[in-house]
mmCIF file of C-alpha atoms in Angstrom:
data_model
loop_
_atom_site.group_PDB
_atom_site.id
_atom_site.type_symbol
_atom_site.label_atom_id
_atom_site.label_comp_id
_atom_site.label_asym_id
_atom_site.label_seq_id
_atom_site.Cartn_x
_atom_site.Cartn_y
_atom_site.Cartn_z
ATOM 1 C CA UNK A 1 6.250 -6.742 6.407
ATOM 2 C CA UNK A 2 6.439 -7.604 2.480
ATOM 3 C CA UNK A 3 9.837 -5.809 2.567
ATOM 4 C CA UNK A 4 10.713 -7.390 5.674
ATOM 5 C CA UNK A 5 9.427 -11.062 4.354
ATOM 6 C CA UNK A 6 11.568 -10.029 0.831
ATOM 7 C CA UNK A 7 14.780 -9.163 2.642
ATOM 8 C CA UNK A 8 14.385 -12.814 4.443
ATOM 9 C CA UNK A 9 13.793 -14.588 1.257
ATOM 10 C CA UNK A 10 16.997 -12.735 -1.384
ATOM 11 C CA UNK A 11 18.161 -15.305 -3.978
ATOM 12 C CA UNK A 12 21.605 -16.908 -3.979
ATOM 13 C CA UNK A 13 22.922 -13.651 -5.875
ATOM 14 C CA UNK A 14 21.177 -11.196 -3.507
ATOM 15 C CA UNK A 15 17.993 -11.068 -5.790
ATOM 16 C CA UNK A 16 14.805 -9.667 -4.357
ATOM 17 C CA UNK A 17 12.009 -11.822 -4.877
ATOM 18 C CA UNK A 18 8.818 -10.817 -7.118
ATOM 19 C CA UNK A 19 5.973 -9.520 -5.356
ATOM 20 C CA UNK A 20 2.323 -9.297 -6.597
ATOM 21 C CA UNK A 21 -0.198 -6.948 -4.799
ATOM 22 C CA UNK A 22 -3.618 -6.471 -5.109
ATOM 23 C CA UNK A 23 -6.887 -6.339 -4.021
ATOM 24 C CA UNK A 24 -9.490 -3.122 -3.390
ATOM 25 C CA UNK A 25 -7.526 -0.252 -1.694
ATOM 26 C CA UNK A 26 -9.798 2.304 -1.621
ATOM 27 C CA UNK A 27 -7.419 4.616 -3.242
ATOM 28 C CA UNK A 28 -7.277 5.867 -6.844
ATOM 29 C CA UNK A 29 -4.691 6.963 -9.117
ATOM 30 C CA UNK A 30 -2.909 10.541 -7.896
ATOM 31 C CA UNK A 31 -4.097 9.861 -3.795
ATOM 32 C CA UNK A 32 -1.166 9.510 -1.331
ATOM 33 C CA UNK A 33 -1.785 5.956 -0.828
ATOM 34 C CA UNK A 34 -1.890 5.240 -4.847
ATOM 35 C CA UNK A 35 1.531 7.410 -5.354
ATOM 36 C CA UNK A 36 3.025 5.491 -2.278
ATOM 37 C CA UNK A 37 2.243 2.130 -4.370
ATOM 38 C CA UNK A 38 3.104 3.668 -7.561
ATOM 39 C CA UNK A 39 6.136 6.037 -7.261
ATOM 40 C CA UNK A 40 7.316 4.829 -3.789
ATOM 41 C CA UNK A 41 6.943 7.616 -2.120
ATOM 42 C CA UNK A 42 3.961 10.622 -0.929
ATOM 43 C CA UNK A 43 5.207 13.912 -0.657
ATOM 44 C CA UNK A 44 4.694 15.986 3.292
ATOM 45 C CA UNK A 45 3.134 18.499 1.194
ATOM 46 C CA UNK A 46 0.010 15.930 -0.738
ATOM 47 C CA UNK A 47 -2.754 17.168 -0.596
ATOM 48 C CA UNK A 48 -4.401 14.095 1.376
ATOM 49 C CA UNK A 49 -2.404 15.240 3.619
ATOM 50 C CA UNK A 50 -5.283 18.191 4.228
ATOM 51 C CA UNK A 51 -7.708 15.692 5.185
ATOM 52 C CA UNK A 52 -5.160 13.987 8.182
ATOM 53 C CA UNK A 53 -6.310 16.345 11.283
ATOM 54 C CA UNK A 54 -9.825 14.964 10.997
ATOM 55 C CA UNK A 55 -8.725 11.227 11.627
ATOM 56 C CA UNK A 56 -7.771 9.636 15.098
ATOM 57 C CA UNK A 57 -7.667 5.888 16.884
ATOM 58 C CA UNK A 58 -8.484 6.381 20.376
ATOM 59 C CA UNK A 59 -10.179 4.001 22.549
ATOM 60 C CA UNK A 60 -13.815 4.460 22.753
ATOM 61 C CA UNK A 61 -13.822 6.446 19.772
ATOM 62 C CA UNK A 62 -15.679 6.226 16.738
ATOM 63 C CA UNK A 63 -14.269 8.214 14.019
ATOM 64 C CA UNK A 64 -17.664 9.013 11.893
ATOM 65 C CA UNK A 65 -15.725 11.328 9.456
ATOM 66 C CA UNK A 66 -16.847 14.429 11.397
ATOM 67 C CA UNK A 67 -14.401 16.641 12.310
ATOM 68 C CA UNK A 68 -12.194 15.381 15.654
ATOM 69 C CA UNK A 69 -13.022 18.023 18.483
ATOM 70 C CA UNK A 70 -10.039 16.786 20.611
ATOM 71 C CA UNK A 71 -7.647 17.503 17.493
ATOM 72 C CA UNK A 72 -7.918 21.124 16.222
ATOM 73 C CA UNK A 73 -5.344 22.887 13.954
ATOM 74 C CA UNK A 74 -2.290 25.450 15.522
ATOM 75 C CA UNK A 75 -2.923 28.534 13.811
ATOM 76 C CA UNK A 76 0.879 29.261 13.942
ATOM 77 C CA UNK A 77 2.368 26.629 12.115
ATOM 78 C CA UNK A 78 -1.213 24.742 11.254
ATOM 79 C CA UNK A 79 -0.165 21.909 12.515
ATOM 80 C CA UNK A 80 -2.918 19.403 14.779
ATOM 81 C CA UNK A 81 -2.156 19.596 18.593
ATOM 82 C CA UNK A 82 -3.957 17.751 21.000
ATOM 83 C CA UNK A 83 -5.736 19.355 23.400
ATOM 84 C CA UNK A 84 -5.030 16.519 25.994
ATOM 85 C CA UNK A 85 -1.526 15.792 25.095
ATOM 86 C CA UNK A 86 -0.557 15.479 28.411
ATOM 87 C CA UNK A 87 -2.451 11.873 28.638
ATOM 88 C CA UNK A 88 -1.453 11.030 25.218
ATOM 89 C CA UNK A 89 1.499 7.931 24.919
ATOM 90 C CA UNK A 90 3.266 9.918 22.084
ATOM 91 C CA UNK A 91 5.430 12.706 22.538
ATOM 92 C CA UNK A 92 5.147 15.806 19.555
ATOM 93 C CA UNK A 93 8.234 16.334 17.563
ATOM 94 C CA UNK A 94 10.144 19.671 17.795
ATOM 95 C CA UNK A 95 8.963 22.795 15.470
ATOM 96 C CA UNK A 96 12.743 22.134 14.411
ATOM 97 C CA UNK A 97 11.862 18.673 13.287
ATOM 98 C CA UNK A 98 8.459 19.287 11.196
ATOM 99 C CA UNK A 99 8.264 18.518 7.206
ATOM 100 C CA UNK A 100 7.019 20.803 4.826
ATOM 101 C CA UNK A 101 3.137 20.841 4.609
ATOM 102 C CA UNK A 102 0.513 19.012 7.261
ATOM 103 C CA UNK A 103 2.237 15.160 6.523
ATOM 104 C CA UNK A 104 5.402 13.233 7.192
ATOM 105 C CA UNK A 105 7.099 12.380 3.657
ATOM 106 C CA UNK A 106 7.030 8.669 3.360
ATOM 107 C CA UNK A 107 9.208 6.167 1.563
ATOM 108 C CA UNK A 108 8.193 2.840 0.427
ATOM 109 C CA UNK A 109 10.235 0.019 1.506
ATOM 110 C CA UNK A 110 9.357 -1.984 -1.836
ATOM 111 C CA UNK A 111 10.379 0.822 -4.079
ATOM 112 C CA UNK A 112 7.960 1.845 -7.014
ATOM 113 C CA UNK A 113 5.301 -0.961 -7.618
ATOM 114 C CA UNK A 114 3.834 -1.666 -11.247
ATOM 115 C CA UNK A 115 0.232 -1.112 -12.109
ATOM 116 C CA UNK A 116 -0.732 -3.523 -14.261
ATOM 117 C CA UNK A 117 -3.457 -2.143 -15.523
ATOM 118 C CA UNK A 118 -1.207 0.827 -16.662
ATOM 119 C CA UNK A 119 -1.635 2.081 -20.305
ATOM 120 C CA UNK A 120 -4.855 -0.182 -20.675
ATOM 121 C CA UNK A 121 -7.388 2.348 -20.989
ATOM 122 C CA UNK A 122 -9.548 1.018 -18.107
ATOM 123 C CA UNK A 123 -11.619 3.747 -16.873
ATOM 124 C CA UNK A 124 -12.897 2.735 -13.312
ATOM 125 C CA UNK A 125 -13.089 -0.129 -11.657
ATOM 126 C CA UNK A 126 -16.273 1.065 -9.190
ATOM 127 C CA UNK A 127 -19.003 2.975 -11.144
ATOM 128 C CA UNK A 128 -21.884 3.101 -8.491
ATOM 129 C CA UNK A 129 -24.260 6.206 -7.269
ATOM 130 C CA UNK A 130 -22.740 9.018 -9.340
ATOM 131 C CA UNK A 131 -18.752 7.833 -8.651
ATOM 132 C CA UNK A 132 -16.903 6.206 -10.881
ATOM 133 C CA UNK A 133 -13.289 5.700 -10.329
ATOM 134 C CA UNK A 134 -10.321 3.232 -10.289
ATOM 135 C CA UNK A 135 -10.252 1.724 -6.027
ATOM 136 C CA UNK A 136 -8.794 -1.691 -7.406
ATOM 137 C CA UNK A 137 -5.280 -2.545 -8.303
ATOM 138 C CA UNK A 138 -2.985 -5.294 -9.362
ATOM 139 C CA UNK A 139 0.574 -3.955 -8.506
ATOM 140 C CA UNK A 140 3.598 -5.887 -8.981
ATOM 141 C CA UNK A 141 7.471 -5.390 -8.007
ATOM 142 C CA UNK A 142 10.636 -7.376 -9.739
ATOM 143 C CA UNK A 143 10.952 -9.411 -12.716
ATOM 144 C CA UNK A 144 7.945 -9.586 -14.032
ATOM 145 C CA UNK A 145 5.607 -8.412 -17.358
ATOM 146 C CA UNK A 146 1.976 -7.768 -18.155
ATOM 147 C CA UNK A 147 1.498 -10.593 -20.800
ATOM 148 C CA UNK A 148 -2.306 -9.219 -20.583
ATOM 149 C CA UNK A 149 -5.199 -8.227 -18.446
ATOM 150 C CA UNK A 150 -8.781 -8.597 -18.101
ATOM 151 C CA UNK A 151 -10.889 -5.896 -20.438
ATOM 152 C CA UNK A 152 -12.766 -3.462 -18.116
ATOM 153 C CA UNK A 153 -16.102 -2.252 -19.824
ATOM 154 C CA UNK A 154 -17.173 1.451 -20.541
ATOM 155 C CA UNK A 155 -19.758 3.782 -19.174
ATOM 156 C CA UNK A 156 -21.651 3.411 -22.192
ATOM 157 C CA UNK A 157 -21.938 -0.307 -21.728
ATOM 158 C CA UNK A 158 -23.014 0.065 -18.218
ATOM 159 C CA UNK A 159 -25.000 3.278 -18.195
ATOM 160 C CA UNK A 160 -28.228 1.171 -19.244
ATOM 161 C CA UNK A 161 -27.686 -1.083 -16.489
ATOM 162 C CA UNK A 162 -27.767 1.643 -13.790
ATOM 163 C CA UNK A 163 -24.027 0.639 -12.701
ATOM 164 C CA UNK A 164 -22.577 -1.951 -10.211
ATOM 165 C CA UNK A 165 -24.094 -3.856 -9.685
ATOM 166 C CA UNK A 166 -26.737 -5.011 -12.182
ATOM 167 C CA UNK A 167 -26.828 -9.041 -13.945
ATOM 168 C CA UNK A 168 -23.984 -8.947 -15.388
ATOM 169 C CA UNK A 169 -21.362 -7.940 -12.708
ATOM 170 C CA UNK A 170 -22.727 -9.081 -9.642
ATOM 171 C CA UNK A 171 -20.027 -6.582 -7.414
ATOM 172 C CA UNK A 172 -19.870 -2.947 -7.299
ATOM 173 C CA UNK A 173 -16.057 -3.467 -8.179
ATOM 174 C CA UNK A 174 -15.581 -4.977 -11.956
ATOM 175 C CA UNK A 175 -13.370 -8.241 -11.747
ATOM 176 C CA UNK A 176 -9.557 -7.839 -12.250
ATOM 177 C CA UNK A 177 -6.519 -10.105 -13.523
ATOM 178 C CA UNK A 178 -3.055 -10.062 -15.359
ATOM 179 C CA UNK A 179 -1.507 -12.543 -17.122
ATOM 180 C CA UNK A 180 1.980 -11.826 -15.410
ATOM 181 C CA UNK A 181 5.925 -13.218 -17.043
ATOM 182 C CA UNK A 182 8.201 -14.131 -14.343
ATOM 183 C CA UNK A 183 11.383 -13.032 -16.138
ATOM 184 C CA UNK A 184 14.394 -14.833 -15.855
ATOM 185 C CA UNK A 185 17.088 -13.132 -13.219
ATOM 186 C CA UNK A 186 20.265 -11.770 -15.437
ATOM 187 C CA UNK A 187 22.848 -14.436 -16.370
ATOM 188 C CA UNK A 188 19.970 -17.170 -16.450
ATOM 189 C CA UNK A 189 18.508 -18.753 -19.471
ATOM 190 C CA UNK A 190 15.027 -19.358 -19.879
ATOM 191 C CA UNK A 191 13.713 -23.183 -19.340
#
């Protein structure tokens, strides 16, 4: 929809307008969903990809993380097949048809997004129970700069406070924000 909503919205010139994304995606740097953001685009052959016969939406069922005993892997081209397919709304694709690897190769509509926390040196953004690692982004897409950001803080400084959350940061995710330039579109001067 954001590339939908951005189409809608093109300047006078054919411009795309800015977009700012962020929030607590569950995703760190290097997963499919982080390089999809990132680079604006996951490979068929990520390795996340391993991990996609042992989800599934049905109704009724509740997908606990164990593995899916109506999905189950063919051993000739390992590939998920559905042992009820003939109730299922969705019709397979030809062996002709498949990608390389166990996922579809997907394309971002946006294009490559920004991390603005790139190059900062912040080390996590969740530190709780053993796990520390960065689940929280502030993306962005067009004319715009990282003026600044908000410091994260080091293991060190939390290590005595037994993680997230403890007095000082009240979440098990630190806080996050950028100071972000709209740039002016070419052949426009600054105000």
């Amino acid at each position: 929809e954001v590339h939908e909503m951005r189409e809608k919205h093109r300047g006078p010139n054919g411009e795309l307008p800015d977009v700012i994304f962020g929030g607590d995606l569950n995703c760190g740097p290097g997963s499919g969903a982080g390089d999809l953001l990132t680079k604006g685009a996951v490979s068929s052959e990520h390795p996340d990809w391993d991990c996609s016969t042992q989800f599934g939406w049905r109704a009724g069922h509740d997908n606990d993380g164990a593995e899916d005993e109506a999905c189950e892997a063919d051993t000739e081209g390992d590939r998920p097949t559905s042992k009820s397919s003939s109730n299922s709304p969705f019709e397979s694709l030809p062996k002709s048809s498949w990608q390389p690897g166990k996922g579809v190769a997907l394309q971002s509509p946006v294009g490559k997004m920004v991390d603005s926390y790139e190059g900062t040196g912040l080390q996590f953004t969740n530190y709780v129970n053993g796990f520390s690692g960065t689940l929280d982004w502030i993306l962005h897409a067009g004319g715009l700069k990282v003026q600044g950001t908000l410091p994260g803080v080091s293991e060190e400084e939390l290590r005595p406070l037994v993680g997230l959350p403890n007095e000082l940061h009240p979440s098990d995710h630190l806080s996050m924000a950028a100071d972000l330039e709209i740039l002016p579109l070419s052949g426009q001067s600054q105000l």
